CSV table of C-alpha atoms in Angstrom, one decimal:
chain,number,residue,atom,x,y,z
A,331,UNK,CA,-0.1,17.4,-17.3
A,332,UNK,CA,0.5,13.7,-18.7
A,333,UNK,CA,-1.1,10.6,-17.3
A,334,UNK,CA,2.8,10.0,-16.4
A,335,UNK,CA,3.8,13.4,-14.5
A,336,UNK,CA,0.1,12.6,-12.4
A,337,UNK,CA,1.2,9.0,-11.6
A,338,UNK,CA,5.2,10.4,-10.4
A,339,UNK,CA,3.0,13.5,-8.8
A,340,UNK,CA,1.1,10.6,-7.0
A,341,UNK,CA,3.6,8.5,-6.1
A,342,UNK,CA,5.6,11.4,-4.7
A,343,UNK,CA,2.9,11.9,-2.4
A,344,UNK,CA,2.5,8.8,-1.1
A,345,UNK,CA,6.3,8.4,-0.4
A,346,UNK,CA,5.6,11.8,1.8
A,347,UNK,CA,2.6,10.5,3.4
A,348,UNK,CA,4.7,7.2,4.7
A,349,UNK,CA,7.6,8.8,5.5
A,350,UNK,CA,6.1,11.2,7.7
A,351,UNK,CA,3.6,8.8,9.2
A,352,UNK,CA,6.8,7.1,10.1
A,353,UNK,CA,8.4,10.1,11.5
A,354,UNK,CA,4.9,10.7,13.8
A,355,UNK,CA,5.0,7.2,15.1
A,356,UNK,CA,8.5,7.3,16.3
A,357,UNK,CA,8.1,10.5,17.8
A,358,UNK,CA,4.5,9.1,19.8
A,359,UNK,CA,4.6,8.7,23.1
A,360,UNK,CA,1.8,6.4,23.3
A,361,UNK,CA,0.9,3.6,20.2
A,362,UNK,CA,-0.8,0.4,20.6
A,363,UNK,CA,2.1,-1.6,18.9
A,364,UNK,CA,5.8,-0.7,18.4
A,365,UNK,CA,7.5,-3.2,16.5
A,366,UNK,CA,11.0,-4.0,16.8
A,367,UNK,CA,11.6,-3.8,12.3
A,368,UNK,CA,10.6,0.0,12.5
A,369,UNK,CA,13.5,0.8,14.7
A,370,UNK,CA,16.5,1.5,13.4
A,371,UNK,CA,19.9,-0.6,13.1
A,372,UNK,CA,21.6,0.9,16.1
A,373,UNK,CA,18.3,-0.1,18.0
A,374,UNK,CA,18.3,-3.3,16.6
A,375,UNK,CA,21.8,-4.3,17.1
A,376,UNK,CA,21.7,-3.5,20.6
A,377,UNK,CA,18.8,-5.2,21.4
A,378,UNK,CA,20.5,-7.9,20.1
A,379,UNK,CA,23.6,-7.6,21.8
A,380,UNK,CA,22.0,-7.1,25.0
A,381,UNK,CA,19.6,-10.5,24.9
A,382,UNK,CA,21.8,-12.7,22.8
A,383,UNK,CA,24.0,-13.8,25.8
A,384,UNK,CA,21.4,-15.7,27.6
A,385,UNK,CA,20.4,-17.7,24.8
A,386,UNK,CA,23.0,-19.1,23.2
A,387,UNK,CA,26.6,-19.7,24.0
A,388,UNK,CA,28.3,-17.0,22.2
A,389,UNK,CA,32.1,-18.5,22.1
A,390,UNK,CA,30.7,-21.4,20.2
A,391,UNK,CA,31.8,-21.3,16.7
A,392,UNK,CA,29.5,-19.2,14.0
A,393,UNK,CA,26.9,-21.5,11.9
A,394,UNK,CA,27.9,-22.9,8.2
A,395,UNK,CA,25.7,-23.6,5.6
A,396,UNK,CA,22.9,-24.7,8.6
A,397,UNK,CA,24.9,-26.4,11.3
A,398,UNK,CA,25.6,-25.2,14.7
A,399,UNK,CA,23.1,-22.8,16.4
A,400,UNK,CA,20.5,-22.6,13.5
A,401,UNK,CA,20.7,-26.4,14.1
A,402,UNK,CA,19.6,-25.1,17.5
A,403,UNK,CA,16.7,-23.4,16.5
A,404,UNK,CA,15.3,-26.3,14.2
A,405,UNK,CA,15.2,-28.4,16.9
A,406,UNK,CA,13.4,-26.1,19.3
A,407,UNK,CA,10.9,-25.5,17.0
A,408,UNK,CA,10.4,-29.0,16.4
A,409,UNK,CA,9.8,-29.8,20.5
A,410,UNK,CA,7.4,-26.6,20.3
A,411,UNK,CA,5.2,-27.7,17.3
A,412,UNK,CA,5.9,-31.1,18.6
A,413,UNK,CA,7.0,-32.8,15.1
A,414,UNK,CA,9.9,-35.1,14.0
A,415,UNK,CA,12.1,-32.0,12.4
A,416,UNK,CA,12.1,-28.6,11.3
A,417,UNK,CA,14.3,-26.9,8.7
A,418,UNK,CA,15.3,-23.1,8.8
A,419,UNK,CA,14.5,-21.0,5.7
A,420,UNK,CA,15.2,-17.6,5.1
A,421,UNK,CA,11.7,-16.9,4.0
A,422,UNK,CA,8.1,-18.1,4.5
A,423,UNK,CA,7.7,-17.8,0.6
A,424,UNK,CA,10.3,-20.4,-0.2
A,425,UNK,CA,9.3,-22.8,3.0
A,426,UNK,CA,5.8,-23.4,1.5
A,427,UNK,CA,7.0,-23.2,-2.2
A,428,UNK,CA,9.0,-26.0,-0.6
A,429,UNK,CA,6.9,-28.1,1.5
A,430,UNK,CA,4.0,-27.8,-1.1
A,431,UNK,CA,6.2,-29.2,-4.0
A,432,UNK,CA,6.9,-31.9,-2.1
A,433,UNK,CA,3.6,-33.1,-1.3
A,434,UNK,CA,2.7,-32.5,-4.6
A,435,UNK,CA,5.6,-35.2,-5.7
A,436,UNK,CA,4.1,-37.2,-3.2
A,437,UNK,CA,0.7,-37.4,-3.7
A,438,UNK,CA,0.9,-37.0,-7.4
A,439,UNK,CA,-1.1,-34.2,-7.9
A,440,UNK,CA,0.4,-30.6,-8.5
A,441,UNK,CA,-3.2,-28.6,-7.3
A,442,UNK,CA,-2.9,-27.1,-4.2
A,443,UNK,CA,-6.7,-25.9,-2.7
A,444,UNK,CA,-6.5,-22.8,-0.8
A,445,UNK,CA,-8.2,-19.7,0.1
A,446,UNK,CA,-8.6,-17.2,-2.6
A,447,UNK,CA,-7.5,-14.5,0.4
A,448,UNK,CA,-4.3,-17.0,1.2
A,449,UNK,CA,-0.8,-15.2,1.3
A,450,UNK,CA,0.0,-17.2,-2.3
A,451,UNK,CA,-2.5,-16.0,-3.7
A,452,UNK,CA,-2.4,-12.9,-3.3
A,453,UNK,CA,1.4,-11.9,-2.0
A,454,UNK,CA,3.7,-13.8,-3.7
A,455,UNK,CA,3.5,-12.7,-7.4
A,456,UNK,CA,1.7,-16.8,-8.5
A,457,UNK,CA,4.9,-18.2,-6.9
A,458,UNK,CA,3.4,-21.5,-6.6
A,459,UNK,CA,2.7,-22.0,-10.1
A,460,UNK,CA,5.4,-19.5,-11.7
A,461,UNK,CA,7.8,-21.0,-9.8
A,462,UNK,CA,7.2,-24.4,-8.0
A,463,UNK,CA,5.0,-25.7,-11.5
A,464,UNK,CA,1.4,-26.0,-8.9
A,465,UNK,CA,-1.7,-25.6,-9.7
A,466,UNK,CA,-3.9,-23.4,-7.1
A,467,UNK,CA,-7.7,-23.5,-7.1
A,468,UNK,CA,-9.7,-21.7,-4.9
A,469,UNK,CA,-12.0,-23.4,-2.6
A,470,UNK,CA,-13.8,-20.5,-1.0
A,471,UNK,CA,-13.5,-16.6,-1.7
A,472,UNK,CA,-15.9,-15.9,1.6
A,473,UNK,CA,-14.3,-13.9,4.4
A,474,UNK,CA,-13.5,-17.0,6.4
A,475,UNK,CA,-11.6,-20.5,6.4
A,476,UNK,CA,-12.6,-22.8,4.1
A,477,UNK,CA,-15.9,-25.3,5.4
A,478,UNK,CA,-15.9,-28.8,5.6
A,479,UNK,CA,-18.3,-29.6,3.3
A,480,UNK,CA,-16.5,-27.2,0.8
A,481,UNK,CA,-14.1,-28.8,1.1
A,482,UNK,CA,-16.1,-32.1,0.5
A,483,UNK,CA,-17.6,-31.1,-2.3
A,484,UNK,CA,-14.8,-29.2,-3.9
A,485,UNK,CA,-15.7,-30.5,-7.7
A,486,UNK,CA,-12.0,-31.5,-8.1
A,487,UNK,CA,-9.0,-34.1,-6.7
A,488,UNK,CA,-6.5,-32.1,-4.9
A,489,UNK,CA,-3.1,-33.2,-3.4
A,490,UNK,CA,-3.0,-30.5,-1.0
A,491,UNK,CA,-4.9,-28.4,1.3
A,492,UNK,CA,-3.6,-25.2,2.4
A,493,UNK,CA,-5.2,-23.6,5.6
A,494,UNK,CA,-4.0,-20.2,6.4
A,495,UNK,CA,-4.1,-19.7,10.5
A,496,UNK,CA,-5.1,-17.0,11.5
A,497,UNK,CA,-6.4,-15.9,7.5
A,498,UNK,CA,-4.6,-12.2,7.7
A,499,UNK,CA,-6.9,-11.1,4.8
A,500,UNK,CA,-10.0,-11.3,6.1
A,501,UNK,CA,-9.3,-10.2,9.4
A,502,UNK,CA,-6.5,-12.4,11.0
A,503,UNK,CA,-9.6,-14.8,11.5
A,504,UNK,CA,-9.8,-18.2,12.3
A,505,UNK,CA,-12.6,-21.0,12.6
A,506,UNK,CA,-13.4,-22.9,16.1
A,507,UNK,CA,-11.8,-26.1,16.7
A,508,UNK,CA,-14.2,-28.2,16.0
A,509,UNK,CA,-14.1,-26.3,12.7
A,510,UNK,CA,-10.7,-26.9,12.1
A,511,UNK,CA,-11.0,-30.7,13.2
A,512,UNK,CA,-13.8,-31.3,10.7
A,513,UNK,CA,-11.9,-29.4,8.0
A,514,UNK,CA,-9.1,-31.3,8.4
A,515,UNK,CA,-10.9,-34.8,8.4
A,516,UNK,CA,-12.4,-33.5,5.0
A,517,UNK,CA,-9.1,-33.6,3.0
A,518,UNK,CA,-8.0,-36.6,4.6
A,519,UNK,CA,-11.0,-37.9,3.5
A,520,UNK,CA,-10.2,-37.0,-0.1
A,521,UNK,CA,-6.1,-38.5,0.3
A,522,UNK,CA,-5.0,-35.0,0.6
A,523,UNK,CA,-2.4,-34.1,3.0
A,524,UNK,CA,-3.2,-30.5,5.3
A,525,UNK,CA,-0.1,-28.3,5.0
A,526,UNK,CA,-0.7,-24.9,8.0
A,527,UNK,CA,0.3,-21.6,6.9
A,528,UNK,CA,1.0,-20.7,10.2
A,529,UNK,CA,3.0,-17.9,9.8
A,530,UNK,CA,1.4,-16.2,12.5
A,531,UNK,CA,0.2,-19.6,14.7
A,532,UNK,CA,2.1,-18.8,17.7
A,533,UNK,CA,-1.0,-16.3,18.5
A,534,UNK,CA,-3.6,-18.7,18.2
A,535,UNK,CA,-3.8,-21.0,21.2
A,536,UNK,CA,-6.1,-18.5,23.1
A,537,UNK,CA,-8.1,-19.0,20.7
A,538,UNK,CA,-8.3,-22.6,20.1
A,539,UNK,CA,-7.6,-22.7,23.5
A,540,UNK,CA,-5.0,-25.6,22.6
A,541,UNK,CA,-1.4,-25.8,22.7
A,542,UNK,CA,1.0,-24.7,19.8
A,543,UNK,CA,1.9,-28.8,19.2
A,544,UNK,CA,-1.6,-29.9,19.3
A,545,UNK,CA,-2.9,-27.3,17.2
A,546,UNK,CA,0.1,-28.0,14.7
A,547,UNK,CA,-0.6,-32.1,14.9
A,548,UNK,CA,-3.4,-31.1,13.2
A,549,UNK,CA,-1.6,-30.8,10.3
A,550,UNK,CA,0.8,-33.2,7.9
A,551,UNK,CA,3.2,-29.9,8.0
A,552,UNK,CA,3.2,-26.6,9.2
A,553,UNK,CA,5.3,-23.3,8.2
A,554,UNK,CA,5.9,-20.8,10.9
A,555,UNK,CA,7.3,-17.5,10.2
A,556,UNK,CA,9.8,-15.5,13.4
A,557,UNK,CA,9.0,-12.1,12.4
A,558,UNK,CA,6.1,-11.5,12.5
A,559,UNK,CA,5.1,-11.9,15.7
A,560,UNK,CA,8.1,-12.8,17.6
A,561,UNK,CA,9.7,-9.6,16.1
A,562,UNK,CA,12.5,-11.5,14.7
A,563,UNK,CA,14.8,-10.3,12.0
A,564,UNK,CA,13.4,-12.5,9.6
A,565,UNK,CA,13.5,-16.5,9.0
A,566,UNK,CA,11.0,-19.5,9.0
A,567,UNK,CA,10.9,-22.8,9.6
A,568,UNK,CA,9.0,-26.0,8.1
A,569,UNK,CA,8.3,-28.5,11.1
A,570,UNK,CA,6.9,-31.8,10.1
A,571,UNK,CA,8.0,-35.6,9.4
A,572,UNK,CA,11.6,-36.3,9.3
A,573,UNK,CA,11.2,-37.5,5.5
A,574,UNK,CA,9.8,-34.7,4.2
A,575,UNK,CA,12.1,-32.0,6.3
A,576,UNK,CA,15.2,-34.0,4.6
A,577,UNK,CA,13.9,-33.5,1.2
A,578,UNK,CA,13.1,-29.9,1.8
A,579,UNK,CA,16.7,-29.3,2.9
A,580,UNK,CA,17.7,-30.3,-1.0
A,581,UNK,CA,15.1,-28.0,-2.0
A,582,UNK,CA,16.3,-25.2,0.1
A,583,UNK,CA,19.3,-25.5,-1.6
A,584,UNK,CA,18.4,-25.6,-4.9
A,585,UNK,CA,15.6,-22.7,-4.6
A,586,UNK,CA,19.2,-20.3,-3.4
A,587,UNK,CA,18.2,-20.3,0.1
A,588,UNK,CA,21.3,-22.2,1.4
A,589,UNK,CA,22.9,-19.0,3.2
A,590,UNK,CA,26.7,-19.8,4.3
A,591,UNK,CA,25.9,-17.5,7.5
A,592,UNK,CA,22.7,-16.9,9.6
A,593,UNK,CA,23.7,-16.3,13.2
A,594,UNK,CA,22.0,-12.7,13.8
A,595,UNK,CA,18.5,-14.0,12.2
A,596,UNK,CA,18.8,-17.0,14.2
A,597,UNK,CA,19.9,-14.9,17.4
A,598,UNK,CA,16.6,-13.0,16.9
A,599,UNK,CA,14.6,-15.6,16.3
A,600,UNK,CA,15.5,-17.2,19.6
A,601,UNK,CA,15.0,-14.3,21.5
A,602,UNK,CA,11.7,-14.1,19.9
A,603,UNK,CA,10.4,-17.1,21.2
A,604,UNK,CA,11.9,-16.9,24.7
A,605,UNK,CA,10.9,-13.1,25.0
A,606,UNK,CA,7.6,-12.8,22.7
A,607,UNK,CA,6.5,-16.3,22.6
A,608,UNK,CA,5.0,-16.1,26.2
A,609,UNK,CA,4.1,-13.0,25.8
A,610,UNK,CA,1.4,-13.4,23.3
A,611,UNK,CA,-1.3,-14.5,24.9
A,612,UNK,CA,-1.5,-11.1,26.8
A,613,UNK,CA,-1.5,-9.4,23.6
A,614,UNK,CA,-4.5,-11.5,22.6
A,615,UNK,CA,-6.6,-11.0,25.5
A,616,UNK,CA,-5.6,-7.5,25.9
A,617,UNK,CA,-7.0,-6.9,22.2
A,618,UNK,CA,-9.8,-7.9,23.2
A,619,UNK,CA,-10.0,-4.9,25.5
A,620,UNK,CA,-8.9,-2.9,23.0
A,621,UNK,CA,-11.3,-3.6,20.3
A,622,UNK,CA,-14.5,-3.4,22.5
A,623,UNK,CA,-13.4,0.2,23.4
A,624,UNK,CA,-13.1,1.3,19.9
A,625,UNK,CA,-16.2,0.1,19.1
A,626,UNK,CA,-17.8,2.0,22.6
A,627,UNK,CA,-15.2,5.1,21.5
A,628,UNK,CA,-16.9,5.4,17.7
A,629,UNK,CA,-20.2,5.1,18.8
A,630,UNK,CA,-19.8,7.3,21.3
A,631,UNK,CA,-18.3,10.1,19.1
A,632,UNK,CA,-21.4,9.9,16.9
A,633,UNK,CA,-19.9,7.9,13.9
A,634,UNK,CA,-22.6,6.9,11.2
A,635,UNK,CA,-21.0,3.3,10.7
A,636,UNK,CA,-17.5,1.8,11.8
A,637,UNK,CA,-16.7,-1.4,12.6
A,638,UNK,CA,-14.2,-3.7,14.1
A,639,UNK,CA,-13.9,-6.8,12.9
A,640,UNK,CA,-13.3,-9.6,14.1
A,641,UNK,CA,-16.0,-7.6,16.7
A,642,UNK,CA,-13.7,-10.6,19.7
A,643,UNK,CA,-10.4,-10.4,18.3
A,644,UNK,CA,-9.2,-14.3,17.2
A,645,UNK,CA,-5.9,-12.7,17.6
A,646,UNK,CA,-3.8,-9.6,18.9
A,647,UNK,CA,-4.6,-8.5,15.2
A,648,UNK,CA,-7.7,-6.8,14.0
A,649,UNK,CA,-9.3,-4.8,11.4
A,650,UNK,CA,-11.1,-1.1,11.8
A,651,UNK,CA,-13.7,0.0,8.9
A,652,UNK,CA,-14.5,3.6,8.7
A,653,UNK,CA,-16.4,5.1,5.7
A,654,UNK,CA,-13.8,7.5,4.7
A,655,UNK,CA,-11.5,7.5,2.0
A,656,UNK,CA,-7.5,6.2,3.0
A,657,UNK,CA,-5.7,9.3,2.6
A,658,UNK,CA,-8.2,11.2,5.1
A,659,UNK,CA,-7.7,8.5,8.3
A,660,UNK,CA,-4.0,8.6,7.4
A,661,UNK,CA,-4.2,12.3,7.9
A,662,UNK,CA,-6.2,12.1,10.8
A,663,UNK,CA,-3.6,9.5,12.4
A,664,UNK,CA,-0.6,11.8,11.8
A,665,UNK,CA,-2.1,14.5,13.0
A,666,UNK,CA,-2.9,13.3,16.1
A,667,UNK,CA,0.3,11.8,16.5
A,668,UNK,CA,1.8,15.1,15.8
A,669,UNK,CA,-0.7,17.3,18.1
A,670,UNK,CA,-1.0,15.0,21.1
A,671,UNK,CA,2.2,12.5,21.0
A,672,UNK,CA,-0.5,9.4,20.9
A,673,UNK,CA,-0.7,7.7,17.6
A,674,UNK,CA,-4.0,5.3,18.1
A,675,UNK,CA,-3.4,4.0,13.9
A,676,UNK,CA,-0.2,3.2,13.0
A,677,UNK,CA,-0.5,1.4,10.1
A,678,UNK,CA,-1.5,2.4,6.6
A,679,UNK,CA,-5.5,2.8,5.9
A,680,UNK,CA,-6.6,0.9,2.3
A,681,UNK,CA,-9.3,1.4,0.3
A,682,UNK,CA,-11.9,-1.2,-0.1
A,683,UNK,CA,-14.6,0.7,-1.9
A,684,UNK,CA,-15.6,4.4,-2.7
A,685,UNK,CA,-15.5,6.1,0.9
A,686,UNK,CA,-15.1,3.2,2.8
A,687,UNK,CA,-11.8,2.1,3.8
A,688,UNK,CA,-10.1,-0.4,6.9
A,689,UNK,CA,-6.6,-0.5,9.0
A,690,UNK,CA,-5.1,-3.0,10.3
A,691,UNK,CA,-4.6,-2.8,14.5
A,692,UNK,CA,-2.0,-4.9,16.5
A,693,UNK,CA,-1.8,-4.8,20.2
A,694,UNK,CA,2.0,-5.7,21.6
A,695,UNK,CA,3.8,-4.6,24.7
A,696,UNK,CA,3.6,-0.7,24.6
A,697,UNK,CA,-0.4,-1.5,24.1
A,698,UNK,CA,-0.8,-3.1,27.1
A,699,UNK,CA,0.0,0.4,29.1
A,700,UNK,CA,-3.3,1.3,27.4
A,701,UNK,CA,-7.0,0.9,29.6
A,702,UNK,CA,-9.9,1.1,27.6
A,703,UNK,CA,-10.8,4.7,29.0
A,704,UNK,CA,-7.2,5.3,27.4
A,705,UNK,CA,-8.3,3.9,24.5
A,706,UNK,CA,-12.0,5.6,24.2
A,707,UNK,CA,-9.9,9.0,24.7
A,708,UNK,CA,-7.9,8.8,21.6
A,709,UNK,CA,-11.0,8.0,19.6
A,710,UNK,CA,-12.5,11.0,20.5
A,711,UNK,CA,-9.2,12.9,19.7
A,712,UNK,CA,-8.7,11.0,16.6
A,713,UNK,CA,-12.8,11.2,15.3
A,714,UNK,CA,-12.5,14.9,16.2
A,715,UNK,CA,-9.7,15.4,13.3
A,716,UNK,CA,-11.6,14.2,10.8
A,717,UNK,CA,-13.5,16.8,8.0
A,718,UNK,CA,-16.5,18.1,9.8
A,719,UNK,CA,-15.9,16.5,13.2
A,720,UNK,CA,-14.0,19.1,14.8
């Protein structure tokens, strides 16, 4: 067989393994997170029909090129971060393509410092310097945000720092608030302006135990994304000074992302933050539940190693670390979705080294049904599918 007919033989597999993984998952009667993008259109529509009414006035003429309601939604998300504007985008990856190359106009210096595990880095195909001409250097590769005296002794000028909050890579993780203060004060230090990936910062005041506009007046500007965990249907915003949101709005338009017509992304995203928004702080403490009774469930089932990590959840996201290869916990997973109707993994297990591999858990509203007895139960059932646990 050629190297090609193994790779297509591969590939094919995979394409099985997610599509029935996606089957067992909508079939489950129990899961720790059910997200509103795996549903399907009819689902979606109706949600959207059924909550739209009650947050915006439906007989008011549709948006154009930006006015009307996602007008609307800039300037709630301004009065939540608490800055001067906010400008819609249509994704994350343009907003900080955006706000970066601005600062970087600004300041005079094109190098953006970031996290090697930041979503530029590692997502976005080397937007930032394929596309928006910058120059990323890595302050830190460690499993964590960036120190302050890294970022003090950093052996090179930078226009920009970049903090991603909560760092999804490493474990949705982020650094106390003093921290994040002294972080901060480190680039300002050095003339750089802080820019907040916060594309998942409406989770971390439990955490910081802070509000969402002083954790964001941190920063000289702050990208926020409405899907991921407001369940939107897509969108972002860049909040921060009036000057700088004016000059992205060019940008947005030259980068393509001047849509003539956004209404149902901007519909979702408001329901999003009246709906999930208030909502999340549950999540995050309920996580925390969750994630001590995996770690009780594995060591009770007689596991040689697992981990959770972060071990206290910064977030209502988390990693699990088992030492099996991916395709055997994905097995496991869909089999016990298929066997029992609960699905304690849903989302895809990776490979980190030989026989060792993680998943990534979130905890929404169909996880809060879940006690931790509940929880310790379907790590039994799920430890008792894997090879030579039965």
């Amino acid at each position: 067989m050629t190297d090609t007919a193994e790779q297509g033989e591969e590939r094919t597999a995979q394409e099985r393994s997610r599509e029935r993984r996606a089957a067992a998952q909508r079939g489950a009667r129990s899961v720790l997170s059910r997200a509103g993008w795996r549903g399907t259109i009819r689902e979606r529509l109706a949600l959207l029909q059924e909550a739209a009414p009650e947050m915006y006035d439906l007989d008011e003429p549709a948006d154009v090129y930006g006015n009307g309601i996602v007008a609307a939604l800039e300037k709630r998300v301004a009065a939540l971060l608490g800055t001067e504007a906010a400008v819609f985008f249509p994704t994350g990856t343009m907003a900080q393509q955006v706000a970066l190359r601005c600062w970087a106009a600004r300041t005079g210096n094109p190098a953006v410092a970031l996290h090697a595990l930041a979503h530029p880095e590692v997502h976005e195909r080397h937007a930032l310097s394929q596309v928006a001409g910058l120059r990323p250097v890595r302050v830190t590769d460690e499993p964590r945000l960036p120190t302050a005296d890294e970022i003090r002794d950093f052996p090179e000028p930078f226009g920009a720092l970049m903090l991603e909050l909560p760092l999804r890579d490493a474990g949705f993780v982020l650094p106390t608030w003093e921290e994040l203060t002294e972080v901060v004060e480190a680039a300002r230090e050095r003339d750089a302006v802080v820019h907040f990936d916060g594309a998942r910062l409406w989770e971390c005041t439990v955490h910081f135990e802070r509000p969402l506009d002083e954790i964001a007046g941190l920063a000289d500007s702050v990208y926020v994304s409405f899907y991921k965990s407001l369940d939107g249907f897509g969108g972002a915003a860049l909040a921060g000074p009036r000057t700088l949101v004016e000059e992205a709005r060019t940008w947005r338009h030259r980068y393509g992302g001047m849509v003539f017509q956004q209404f149902p992304t901007v519909l979702s995203a408001l329901v999003g933050l009246e709906r999930e928004l208030p909502r999340l702080p549950d999540y995050v403490r309920h996580a925390r539940v969750v994630a001590a009774a995996l770690r009780e469930g594995f060591a009770e089932a007689g596991l040689p190693w697992a981990r959770v990590h972060p071990e206290v959840p910064h977030t209502h996201e988390f990693q699990v670390w088992l030492p099996y290869e991916p395709e055997v916990l994905t097995e496991a997973a869909i089999r016990q979705a298929e066997e029992t109707s609960v699905m304690l993994f849903t989302n895809a297990w990776d490979g980190a080294a030989p026989g060792l591999a993680y998943t990534e858990v979130t905890v929404r509203s169909a996880g809060l049904e879940w006690t931790a007895a509940d929880v310790r139960a379907a790590v039994q059932e799920f430890v008792s599918r894997l090879p030579g646990r039965a």
